[in-house]
Coordinates of C-alpha atoms and ligand atoms in Angstrom, one line a residue:
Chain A
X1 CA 17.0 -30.9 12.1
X2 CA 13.4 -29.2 11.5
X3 CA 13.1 -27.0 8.8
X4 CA 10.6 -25.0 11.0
X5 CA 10.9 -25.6 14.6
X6 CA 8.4 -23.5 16.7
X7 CA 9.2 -23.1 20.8
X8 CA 7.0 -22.0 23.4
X9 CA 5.3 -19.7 21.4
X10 CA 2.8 -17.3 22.9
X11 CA 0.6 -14.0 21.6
X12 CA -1.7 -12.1 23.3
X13 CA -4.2 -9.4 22.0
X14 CA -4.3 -7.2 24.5
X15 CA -5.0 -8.8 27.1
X16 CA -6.8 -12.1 25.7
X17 CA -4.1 -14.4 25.6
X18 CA -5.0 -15.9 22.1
X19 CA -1.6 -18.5 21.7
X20 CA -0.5 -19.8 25.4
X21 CA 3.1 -21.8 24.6
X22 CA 2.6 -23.8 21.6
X23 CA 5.4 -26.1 20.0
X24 CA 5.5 -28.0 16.9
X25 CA 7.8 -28.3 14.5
X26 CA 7.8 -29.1 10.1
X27 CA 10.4 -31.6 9.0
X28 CA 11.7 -31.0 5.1
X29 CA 9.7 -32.6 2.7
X30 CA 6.4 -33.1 4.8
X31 CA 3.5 -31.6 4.7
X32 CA 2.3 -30.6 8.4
X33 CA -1.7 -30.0 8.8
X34 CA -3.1 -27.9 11.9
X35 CA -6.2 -28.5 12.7
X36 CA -7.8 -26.9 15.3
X37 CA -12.2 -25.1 15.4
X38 CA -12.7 -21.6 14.7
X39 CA -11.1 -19.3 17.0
X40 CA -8.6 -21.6 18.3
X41 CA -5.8 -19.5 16.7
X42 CA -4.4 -20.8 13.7
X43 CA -4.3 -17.7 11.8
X44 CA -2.7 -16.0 14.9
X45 CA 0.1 -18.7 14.8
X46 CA 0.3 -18.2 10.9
X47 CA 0.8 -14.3 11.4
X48 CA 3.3 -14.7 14.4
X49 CA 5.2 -16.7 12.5
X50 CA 5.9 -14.6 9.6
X51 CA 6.3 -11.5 12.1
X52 CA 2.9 -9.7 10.7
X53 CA 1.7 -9.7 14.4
X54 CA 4.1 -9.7 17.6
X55 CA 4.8 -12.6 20.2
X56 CA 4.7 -12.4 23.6
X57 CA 7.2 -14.9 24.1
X58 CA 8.2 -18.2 22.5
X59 CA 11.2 -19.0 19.3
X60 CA 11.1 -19.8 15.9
X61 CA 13.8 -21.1 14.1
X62 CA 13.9 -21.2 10.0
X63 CA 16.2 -23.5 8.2
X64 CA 18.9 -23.1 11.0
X65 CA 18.1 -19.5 11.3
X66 CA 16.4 -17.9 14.7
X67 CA 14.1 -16.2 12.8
X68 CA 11.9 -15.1 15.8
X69 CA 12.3 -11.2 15.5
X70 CA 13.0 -10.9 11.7
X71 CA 10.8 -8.1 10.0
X72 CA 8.0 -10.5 7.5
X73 CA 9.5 -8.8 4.4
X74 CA 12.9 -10.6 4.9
X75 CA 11.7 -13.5 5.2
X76 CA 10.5 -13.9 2.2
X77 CA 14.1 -14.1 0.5
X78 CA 14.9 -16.3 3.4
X79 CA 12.7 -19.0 1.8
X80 CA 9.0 -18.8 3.8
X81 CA 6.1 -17.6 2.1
X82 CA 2.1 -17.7 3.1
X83 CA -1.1 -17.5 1.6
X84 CA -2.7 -15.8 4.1
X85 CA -6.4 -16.3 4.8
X86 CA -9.3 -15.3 3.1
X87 CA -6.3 -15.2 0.3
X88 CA -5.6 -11.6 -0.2
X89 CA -5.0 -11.5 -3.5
X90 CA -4.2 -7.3 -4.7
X91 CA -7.6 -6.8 -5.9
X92 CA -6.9 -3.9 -8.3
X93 CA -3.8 -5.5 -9.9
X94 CA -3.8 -8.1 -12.7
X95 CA -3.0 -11.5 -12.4
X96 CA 0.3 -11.2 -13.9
X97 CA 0.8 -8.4 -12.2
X98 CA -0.1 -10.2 -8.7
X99 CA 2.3 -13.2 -10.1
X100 CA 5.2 -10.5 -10.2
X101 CA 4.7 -9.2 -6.9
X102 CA 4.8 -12.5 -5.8
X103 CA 8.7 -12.7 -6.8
X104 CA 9.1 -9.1 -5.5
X105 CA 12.6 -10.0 -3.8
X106 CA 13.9 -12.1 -6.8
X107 CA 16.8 -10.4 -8.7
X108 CA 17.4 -12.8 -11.7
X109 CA 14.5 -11.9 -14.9
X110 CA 15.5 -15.2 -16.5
X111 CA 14.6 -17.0 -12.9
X112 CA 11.5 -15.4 -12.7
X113 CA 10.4 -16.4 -15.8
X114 CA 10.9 -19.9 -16.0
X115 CA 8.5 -20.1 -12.4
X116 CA 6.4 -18.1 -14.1
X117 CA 5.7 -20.2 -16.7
X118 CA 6.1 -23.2 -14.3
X119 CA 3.0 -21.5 -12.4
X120 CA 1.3 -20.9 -15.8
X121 CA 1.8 -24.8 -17.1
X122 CA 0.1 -26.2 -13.9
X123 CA -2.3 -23.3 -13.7
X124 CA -3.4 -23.0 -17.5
X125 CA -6.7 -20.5 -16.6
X126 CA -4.4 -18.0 -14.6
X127 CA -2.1 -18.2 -18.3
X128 CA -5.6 -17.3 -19.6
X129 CA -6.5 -14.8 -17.4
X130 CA -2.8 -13.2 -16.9
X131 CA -4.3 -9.5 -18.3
X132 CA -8.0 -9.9 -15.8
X133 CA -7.9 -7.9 -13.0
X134 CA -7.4 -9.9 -10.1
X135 CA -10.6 -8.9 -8.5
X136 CA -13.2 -10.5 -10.9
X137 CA -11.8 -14.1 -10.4
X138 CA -13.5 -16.7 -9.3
X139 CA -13.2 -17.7 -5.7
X140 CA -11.5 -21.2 -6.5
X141 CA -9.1 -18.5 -9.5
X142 CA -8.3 -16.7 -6.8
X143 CA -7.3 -19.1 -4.6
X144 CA -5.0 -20.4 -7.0
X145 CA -3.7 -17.1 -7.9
X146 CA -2.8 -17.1 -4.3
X147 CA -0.8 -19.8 -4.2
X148 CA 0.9 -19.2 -7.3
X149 CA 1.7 -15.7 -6.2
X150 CA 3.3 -17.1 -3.1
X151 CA 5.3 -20.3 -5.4
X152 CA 6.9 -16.6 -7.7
X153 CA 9.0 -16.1 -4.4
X154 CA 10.4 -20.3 -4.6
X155 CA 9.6 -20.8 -1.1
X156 CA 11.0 -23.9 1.0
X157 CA 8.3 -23.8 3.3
X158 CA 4.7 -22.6 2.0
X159 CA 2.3 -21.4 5.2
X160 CA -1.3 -21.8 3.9
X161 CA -4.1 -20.5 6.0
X162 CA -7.6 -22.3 4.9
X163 CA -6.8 -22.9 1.8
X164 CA -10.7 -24.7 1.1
X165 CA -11.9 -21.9 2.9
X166 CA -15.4 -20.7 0.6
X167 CA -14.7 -23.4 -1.9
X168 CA -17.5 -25.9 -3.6
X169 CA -16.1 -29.6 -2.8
X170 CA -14.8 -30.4 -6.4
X171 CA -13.0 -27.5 -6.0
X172 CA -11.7 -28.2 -2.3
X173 CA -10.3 -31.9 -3.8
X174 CA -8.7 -29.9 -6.5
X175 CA -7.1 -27.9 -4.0
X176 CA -5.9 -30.5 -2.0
X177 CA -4.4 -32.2 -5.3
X178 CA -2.5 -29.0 -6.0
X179 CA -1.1 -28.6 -2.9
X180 CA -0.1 -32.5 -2.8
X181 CA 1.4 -31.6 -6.2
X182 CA 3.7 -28.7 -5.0
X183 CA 5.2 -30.9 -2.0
X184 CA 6.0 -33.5 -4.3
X185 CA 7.8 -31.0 -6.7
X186 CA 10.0 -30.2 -3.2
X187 CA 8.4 -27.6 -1.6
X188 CA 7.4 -28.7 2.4
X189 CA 4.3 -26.9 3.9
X190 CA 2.5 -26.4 6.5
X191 CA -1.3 -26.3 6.1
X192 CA -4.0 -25.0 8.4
X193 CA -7.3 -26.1 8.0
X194 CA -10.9 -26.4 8.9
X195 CA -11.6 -29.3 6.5
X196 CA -9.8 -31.8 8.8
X197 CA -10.4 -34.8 6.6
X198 CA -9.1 -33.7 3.9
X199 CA -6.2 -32.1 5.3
X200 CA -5.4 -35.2 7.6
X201 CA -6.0 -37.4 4.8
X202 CA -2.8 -35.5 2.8
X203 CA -0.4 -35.1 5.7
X204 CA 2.4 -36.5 7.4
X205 CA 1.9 -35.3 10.9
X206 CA -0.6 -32.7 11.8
X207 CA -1.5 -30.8 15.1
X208 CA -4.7 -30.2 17.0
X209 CA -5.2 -27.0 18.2
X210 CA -7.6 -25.9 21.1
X211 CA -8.3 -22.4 22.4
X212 CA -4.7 -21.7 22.1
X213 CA -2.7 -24.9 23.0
X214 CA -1.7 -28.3 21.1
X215 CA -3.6 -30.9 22.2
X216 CA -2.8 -33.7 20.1
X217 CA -0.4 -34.5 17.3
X218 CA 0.3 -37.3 15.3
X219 CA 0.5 -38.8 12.3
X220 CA -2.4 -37.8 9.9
X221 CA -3.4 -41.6 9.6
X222 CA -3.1 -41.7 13.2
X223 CA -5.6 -38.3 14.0
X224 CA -7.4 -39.5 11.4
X225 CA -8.6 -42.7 12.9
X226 CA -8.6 -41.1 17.0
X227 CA -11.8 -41.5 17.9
X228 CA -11.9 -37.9 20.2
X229 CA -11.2 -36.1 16.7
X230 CA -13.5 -38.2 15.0
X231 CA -16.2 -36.7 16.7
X232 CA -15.0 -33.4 17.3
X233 CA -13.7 -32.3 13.9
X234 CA -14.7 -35.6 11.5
X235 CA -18.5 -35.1 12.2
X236 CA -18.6 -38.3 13.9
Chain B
X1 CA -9.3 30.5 -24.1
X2 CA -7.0 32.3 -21.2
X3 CA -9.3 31.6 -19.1
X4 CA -8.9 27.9 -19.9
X5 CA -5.8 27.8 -20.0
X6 CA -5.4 29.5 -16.8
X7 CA -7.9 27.8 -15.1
X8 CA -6.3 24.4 -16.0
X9 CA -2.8 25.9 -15.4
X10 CA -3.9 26.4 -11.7
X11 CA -5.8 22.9 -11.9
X12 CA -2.4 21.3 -12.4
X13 CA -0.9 23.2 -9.7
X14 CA -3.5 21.8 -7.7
X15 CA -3.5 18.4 -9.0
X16 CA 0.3 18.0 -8.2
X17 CA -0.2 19.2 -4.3
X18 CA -3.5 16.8 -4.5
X19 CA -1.1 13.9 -5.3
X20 CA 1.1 14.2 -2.4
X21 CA -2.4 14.1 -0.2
X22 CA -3.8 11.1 -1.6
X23 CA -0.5 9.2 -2.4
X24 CA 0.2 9.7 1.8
X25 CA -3.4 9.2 2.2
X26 CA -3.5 5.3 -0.1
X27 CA -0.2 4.5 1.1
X28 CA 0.1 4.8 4.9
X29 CA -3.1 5.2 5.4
X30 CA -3.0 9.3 6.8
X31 CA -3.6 12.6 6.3
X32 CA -0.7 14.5 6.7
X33 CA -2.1 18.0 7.0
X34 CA 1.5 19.2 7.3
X35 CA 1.6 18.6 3.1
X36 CA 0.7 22.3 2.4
X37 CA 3.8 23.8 4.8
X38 CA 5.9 21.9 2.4
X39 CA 5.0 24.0 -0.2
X40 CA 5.5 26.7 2.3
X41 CA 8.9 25.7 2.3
X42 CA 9.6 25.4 -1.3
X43 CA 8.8 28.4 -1.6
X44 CA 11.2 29.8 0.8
X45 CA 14.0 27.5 -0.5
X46 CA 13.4 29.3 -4.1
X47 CA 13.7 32.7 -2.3
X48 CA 16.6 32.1 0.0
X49 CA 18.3 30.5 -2.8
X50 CA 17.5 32.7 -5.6
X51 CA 18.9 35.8 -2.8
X52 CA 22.1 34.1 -3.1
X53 CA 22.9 33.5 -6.4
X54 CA 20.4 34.8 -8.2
X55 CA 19.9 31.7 -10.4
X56 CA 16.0 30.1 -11.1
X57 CA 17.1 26.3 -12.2
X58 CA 19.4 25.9 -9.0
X59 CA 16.6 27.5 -7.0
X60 CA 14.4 24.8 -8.5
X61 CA 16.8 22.3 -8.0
X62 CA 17.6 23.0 -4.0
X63 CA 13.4 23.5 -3.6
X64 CA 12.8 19.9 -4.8
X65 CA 15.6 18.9 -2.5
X66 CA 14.7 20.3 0.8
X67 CA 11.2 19.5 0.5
X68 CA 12.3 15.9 -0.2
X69 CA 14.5 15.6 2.6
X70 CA 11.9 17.5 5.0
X71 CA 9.5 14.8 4.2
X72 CA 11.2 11.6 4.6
X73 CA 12.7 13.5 7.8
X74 CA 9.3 14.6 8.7
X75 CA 7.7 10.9 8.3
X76 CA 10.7 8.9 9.9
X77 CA 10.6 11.3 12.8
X78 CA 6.9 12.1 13.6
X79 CA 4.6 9.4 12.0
X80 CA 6.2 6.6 11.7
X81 CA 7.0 6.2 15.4
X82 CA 3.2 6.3 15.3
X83 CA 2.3 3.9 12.6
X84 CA -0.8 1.3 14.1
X85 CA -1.5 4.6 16.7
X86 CA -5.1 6.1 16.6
X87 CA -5.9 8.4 13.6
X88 CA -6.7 11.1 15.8
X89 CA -3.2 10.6 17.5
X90 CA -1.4 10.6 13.8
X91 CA -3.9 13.9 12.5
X92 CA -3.1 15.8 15.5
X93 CA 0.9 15.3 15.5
X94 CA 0.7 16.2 11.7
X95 CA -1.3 19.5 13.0
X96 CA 2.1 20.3 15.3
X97 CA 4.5 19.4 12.3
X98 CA 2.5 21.8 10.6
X99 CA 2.5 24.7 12.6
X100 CA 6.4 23.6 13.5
X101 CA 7.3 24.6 9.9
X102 CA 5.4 27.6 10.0
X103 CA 7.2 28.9 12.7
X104 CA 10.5 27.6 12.1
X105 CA 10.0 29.9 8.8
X106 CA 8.8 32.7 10.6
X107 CA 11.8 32.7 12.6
X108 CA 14.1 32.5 10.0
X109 CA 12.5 34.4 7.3
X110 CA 9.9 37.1 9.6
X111 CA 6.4 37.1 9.4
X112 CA 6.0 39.5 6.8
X113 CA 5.9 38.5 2.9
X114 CA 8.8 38.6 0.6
X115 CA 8.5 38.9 -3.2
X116 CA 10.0 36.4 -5.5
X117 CA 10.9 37.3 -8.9
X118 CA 11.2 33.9 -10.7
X119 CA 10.8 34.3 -14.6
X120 CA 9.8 36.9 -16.4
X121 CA 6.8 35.7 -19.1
X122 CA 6.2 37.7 -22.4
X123 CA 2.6 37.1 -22.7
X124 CA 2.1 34.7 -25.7
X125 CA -0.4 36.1 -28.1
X126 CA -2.8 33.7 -30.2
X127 CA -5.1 35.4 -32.7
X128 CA -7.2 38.2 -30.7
X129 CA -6.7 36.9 -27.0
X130 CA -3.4 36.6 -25.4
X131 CA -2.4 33.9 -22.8
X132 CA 0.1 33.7 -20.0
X133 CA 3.4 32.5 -20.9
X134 CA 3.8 31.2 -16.8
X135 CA 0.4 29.2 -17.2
X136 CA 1.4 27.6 -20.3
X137 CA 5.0 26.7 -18.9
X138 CA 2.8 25.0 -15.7
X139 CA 0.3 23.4 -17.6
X140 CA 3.0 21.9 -20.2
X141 CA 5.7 20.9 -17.1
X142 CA 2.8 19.5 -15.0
X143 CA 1.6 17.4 -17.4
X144 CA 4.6 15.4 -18.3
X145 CA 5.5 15.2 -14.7
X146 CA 2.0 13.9 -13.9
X147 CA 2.3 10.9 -16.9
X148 CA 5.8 10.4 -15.7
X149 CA 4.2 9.1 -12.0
X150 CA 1.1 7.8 -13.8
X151 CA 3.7 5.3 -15.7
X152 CA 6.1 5.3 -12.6
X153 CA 3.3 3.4 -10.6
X154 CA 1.1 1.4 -13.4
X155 CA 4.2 0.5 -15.3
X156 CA 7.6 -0.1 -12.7
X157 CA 7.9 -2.8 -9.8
X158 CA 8.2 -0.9 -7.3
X159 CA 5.0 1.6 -8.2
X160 CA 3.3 -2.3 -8.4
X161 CA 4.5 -2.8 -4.5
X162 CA 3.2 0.9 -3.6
X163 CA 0.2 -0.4 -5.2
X164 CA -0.1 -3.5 -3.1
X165 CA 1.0 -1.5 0.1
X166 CA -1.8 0.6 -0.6
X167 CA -4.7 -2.2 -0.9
X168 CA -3.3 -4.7 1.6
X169 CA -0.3 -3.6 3.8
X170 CA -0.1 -7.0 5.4
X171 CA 0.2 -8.5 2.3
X172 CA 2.6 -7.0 0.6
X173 CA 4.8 -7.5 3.8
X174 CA 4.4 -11.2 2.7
X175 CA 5.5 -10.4 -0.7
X176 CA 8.9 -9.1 0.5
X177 CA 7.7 -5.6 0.2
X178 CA 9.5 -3.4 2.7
X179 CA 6.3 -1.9 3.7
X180 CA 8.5 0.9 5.7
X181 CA 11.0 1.9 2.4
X182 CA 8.0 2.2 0.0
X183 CA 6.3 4.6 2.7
X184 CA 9.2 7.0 2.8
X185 CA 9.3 6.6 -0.8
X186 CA 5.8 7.8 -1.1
X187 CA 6.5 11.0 1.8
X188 CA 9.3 11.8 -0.9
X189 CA 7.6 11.8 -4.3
X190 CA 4.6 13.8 -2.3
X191 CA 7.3 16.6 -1.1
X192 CA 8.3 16.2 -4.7
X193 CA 5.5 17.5 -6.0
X194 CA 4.5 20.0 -3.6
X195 CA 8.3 21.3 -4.6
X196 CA 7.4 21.7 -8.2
X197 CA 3.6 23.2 -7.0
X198 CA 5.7 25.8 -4.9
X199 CA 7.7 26.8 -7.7
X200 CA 4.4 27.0 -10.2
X201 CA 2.7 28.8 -6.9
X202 CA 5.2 31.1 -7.2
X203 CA 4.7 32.3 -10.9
X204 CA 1.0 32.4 -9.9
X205 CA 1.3 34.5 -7.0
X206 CA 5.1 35.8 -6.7
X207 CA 5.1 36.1 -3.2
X208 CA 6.2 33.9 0.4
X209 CA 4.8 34.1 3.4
X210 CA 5.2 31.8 6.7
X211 CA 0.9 30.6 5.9
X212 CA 1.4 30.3 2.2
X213 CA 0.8 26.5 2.0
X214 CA -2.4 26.4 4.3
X215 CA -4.7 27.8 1.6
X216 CA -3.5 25.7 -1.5
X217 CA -3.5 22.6 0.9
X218 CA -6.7 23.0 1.9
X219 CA -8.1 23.5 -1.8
X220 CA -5.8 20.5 -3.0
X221 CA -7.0 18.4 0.0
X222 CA -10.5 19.3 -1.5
X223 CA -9.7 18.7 -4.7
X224 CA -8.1 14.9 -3.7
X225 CA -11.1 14.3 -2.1
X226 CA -13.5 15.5 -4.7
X227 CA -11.4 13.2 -6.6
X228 CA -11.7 10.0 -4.3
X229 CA -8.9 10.3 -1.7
X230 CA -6.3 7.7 -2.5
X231 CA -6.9 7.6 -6.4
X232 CA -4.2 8.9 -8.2
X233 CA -6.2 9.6 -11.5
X234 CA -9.2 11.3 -8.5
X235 CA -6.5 13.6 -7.6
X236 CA -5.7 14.6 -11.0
X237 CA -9.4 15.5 -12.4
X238 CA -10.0 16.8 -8.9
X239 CA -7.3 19.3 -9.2
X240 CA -7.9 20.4 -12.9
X241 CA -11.7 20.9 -11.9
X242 CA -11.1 23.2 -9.0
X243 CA -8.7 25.3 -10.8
X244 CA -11.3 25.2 -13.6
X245 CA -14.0 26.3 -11.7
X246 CA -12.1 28.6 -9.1
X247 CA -10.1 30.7 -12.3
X248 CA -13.7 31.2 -14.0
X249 CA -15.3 32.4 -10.6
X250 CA -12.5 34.9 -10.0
X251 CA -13.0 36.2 -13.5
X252 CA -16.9 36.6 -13.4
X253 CA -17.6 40.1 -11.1
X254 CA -21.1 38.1 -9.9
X255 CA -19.6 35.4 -8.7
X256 CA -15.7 36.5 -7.4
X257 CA -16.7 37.0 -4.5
X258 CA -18.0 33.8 -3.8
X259 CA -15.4 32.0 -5.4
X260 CA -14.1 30.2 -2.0
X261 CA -17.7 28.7 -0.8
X262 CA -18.6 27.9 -4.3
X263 CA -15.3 25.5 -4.1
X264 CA -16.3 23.9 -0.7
X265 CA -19.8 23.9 -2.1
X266 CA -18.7 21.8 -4.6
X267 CA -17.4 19.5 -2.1
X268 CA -20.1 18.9 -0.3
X269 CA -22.2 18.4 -3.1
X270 CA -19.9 15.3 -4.5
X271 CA -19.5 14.0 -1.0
X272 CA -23.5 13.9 -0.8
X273 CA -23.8 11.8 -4.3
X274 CA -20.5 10.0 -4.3
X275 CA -19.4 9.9 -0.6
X276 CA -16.0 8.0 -1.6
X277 CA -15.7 11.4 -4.4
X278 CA -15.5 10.8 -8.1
X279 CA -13.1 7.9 -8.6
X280 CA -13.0 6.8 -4.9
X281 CA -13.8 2.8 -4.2
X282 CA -15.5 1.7 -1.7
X283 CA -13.3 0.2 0.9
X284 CA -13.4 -3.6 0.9
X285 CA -14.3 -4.9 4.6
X286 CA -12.0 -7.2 5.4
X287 CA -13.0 -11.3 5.6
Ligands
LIG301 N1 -6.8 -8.5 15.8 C1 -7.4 -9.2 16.8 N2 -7.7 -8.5 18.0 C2 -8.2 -9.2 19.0 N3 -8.4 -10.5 19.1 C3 -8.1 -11.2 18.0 C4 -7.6 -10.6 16.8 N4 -7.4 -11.6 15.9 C5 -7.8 -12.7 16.5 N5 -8.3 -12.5 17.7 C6 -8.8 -13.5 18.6 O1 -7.8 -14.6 18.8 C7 -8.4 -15.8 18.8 C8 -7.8 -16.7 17.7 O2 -8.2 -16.2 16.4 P1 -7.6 -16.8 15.1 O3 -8.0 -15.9 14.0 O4 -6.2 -17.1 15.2 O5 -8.4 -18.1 15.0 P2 -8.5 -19.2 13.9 O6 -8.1 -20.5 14.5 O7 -7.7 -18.8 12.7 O8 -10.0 -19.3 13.5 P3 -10.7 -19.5 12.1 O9 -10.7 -20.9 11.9 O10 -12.1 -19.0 12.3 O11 -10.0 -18.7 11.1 C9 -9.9 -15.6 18.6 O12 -10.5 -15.7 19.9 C10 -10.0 -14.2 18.1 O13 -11.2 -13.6 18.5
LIG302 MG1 -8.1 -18.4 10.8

């Protein structure tokens, strides 16, 4: 069984229909890319899924759970977390403090700790920076701060939204290492991207999304070498 | 030096009803002009109770609580059935909760006003001037209750997830934070407050009246957004620099009169230099 299994999903904004009955599903252990051009809805699906925005119709089921019409802030406990887009990092707060949040519905201090220092050991500047505020990071800093922030809560499936987005390319393979690095230390996730290559190049299966409906999946090797997607999302 | 010590006594007053403004105002993101009637009904709780037992600390005590339950009743019931409505939608239902109270009071308590005879004060007497005993009891009280949130929300968890509600709502939903929870906490450490400003307001002016809130919320209002509406420090120098300025004015025979558009003068001069007020940030647009 899926870890994530997503059914005839739809959301509208108003009335633009923005995400018109999408399915896809995210086995344990994988990592999942969705591809798809600006505006074709990623984010939407990302937000739907974690319940920030509503669906029209469709079902989501979470490690056996129908998790369709759960509030986002019980989720978290449930296992999912998301680095949103544009990473959303609290500005005003300090790293460590951002870090904290980030295992907001954990109970256990000892628990905590120990990921915290697992965070700081593979992120040794965010150690460095633990005191900055949050704010006056670098781009790339806070992108990682991001996706430490979401590892506090132990997730089993981590949603990332554009991870690359605003990077420099060294940067952007660094990215893509780190999230390699996180699935192979058991946690599976589902990545949305612009930067198709790259994100095919790293997963398992991935989606394409057009103006609100799949239109392809596969394997990433697979996409990767399809000619349409070649041209439409490799730059030729 | 009474002056001072006035003028910052009625700051603090100020400063605590300024709180509950820009805490509601940070946090979920309205104005909830209804704050000052809460004070309004302090005050009335300290009355009613102090009619029938006669005791101030239990008067304190059932003020703090009825203003605390008003609110969170208040916000579950009114706003938050209208949380992601139009601001003008949210602004105008706190208008009706506002003049709900006032009449509510009115019909229990009649329009006219009622003395209240909290604590007597010996005036304290310090070389050749003498100061207030109430305005040194307010000044002391507000100031450990105003470090006491100051740690609550720099130092504790959950003042960290009111925090993050504050800059980014949808994020701290993805943090776990129960976005709905920390907002009633908020409406309740706001009536809080305005509890402990009713029973200050009361040694200040010992008297209730159905429209006692509307003229301290107003100048707190001011003085959170002279402040920077939504900063918690903004609120607090806002509130001690209006009482400032307001007890001086009183006391000058020039200027007394005046004292009330010299306030909202003030205002408007901050607003024209520093639109977002003294400590207020620019919102971030969002990406
Ligand atoms: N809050 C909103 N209100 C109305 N329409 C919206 C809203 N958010 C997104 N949309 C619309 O929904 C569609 C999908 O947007 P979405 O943000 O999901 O795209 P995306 O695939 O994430 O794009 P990008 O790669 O640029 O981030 C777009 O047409 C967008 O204009
Ligand atoms: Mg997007």
């Amino acid at each position: 069984m899926a870890l994530l299994e997503v059914t005839g999903l739809e959301v509208s904004y108003g009335p633009i229909k923005a995400i018109r009955g999408v399915d896809f599903s995210v086995n344990q252990g994988e990592i999942v890319a969705l591809i798809g051009a600006n505006g074709a809805g990623k984010t939407t699906i990302m937000h739907a899924l974690c319940n920030l925005i509503g669906k029209q119709a469709g079902k989501v089921m979470f490690d056996g759970q129908d998790i369709t019409a759960i509030p986002a802030h019980k989720l978290v406990p449930m296992g999912m977390a998301q680095v949103p887009e544009g990473r959303r990092i609290f500005q005003e707060l300090t790293v460590s403090e951002n870090l904290t949040l980030g295992a907001y519905t954990r109970k256990d201090k000892a628990e905590i700790n120990a990921t915290l220092e697992e965070v700081y050991q593979r992120f040794p500047i965010l150690k460095e920076r633990q005191k900055q505020i949050a704010g006056t990071l670098s781009g790339g800093e806070q992108q990682m701060l991001a996706m430490s922030r979401a590892l506090m809560s132990h997730p089993k499936l981590l949603l990332l939204d554009e991870p690359s987005m605003g990077l420099s390319p060294l940067y952007v393979s660094n990215i893509f290492e780190m999230i390699q690095e996180v699935n192979k230390s058991g946690t599976t996730v589902l990545l949305v991207e612009q930067n198709a290559k790259q994100a095919l190049a790293i997963a398992n299966r991935a989606y394409v999304l057009e103006i609100g409906v799949i239109s392809k999946t596969g394997t990433g090797k697979e996409l990767l070498n399809d000619d349409s997607i070649r041209r439409a999302y490799l730059g030729g | 030096m009474s002056t001072l010590i006035d003028g910052l006594s009625l700051g603090v007053i100020y400063a605590l009803i300024a709180l509950g403004y820009t805490m509601v105002y940070g946090i979920a993101k309205m104005l909830n002009f209804a704050h000052g009637d809460i004070i309004m009904v302090g005050a009335y709780s300290v009355f009613a109770t102090l009619a029938l037992c006669g005791l101030a600390f239990p008067a304190i005590l059932v003020a703090v609580i009825v203003c605390v339950l008003l609110g969170i009743s208040v916000e579950r019931v009114a706003y938050r059935p209208l949380r992601g409505a139009s601001p003008l939608a949210v602004l105008i239902t706190a208008i009706g909760v506002s003049y709900l109270l006032q009449s509510i009071a009115q019909l229990i308590f009649g329009a006219k006003p009622r003395t209240v005879e909290l604590f007597s004060f010996t005036p304290i007497r310090i070389g050749n001037s003498t100061i207030s005993g109430a305005s040194l009891l307010t000044l002391g009280v507000c100031i450990v209750i105003m470090a006491a949130l100051t740690l609550f929300v720099n130092r504790t968890k959950t003042g960290h997830a009111m925090l993050a509600v504050s800059e980014d709502r949808g994020a701290a939903q993805l943090m776990g934070i129960n976005v709905n929870r920390i907002i009633m906490l908020t409406f309740a450490i706001g009536s809080a407050l305005a509890a402990f400003a009713s029973v200050f307001y009361l040694l200040y002016i010992p008297s209730v009246n159905p429209t006692l809130g509307s003229m301290p919320g107003i100048k707190a209002f001011t003085a959170a957004v002279i402040g920077g509406i939504g900063s918690i420090p903004g609120a607090m120098i806002g509130g001690v620099l209006l009482g400032l300025i307001e007890t001086i004015c009183l006391r000058v025979p020039a200027l007394a009169p005046f004292t009330t558009s010299i306030e909202f003068g003030l205002l408007i001069v901050i607003l024209l230099f520093k639109p977002t007020g003294l400590l207020g940030k620019r919102r971030r647009e969002k990406v």
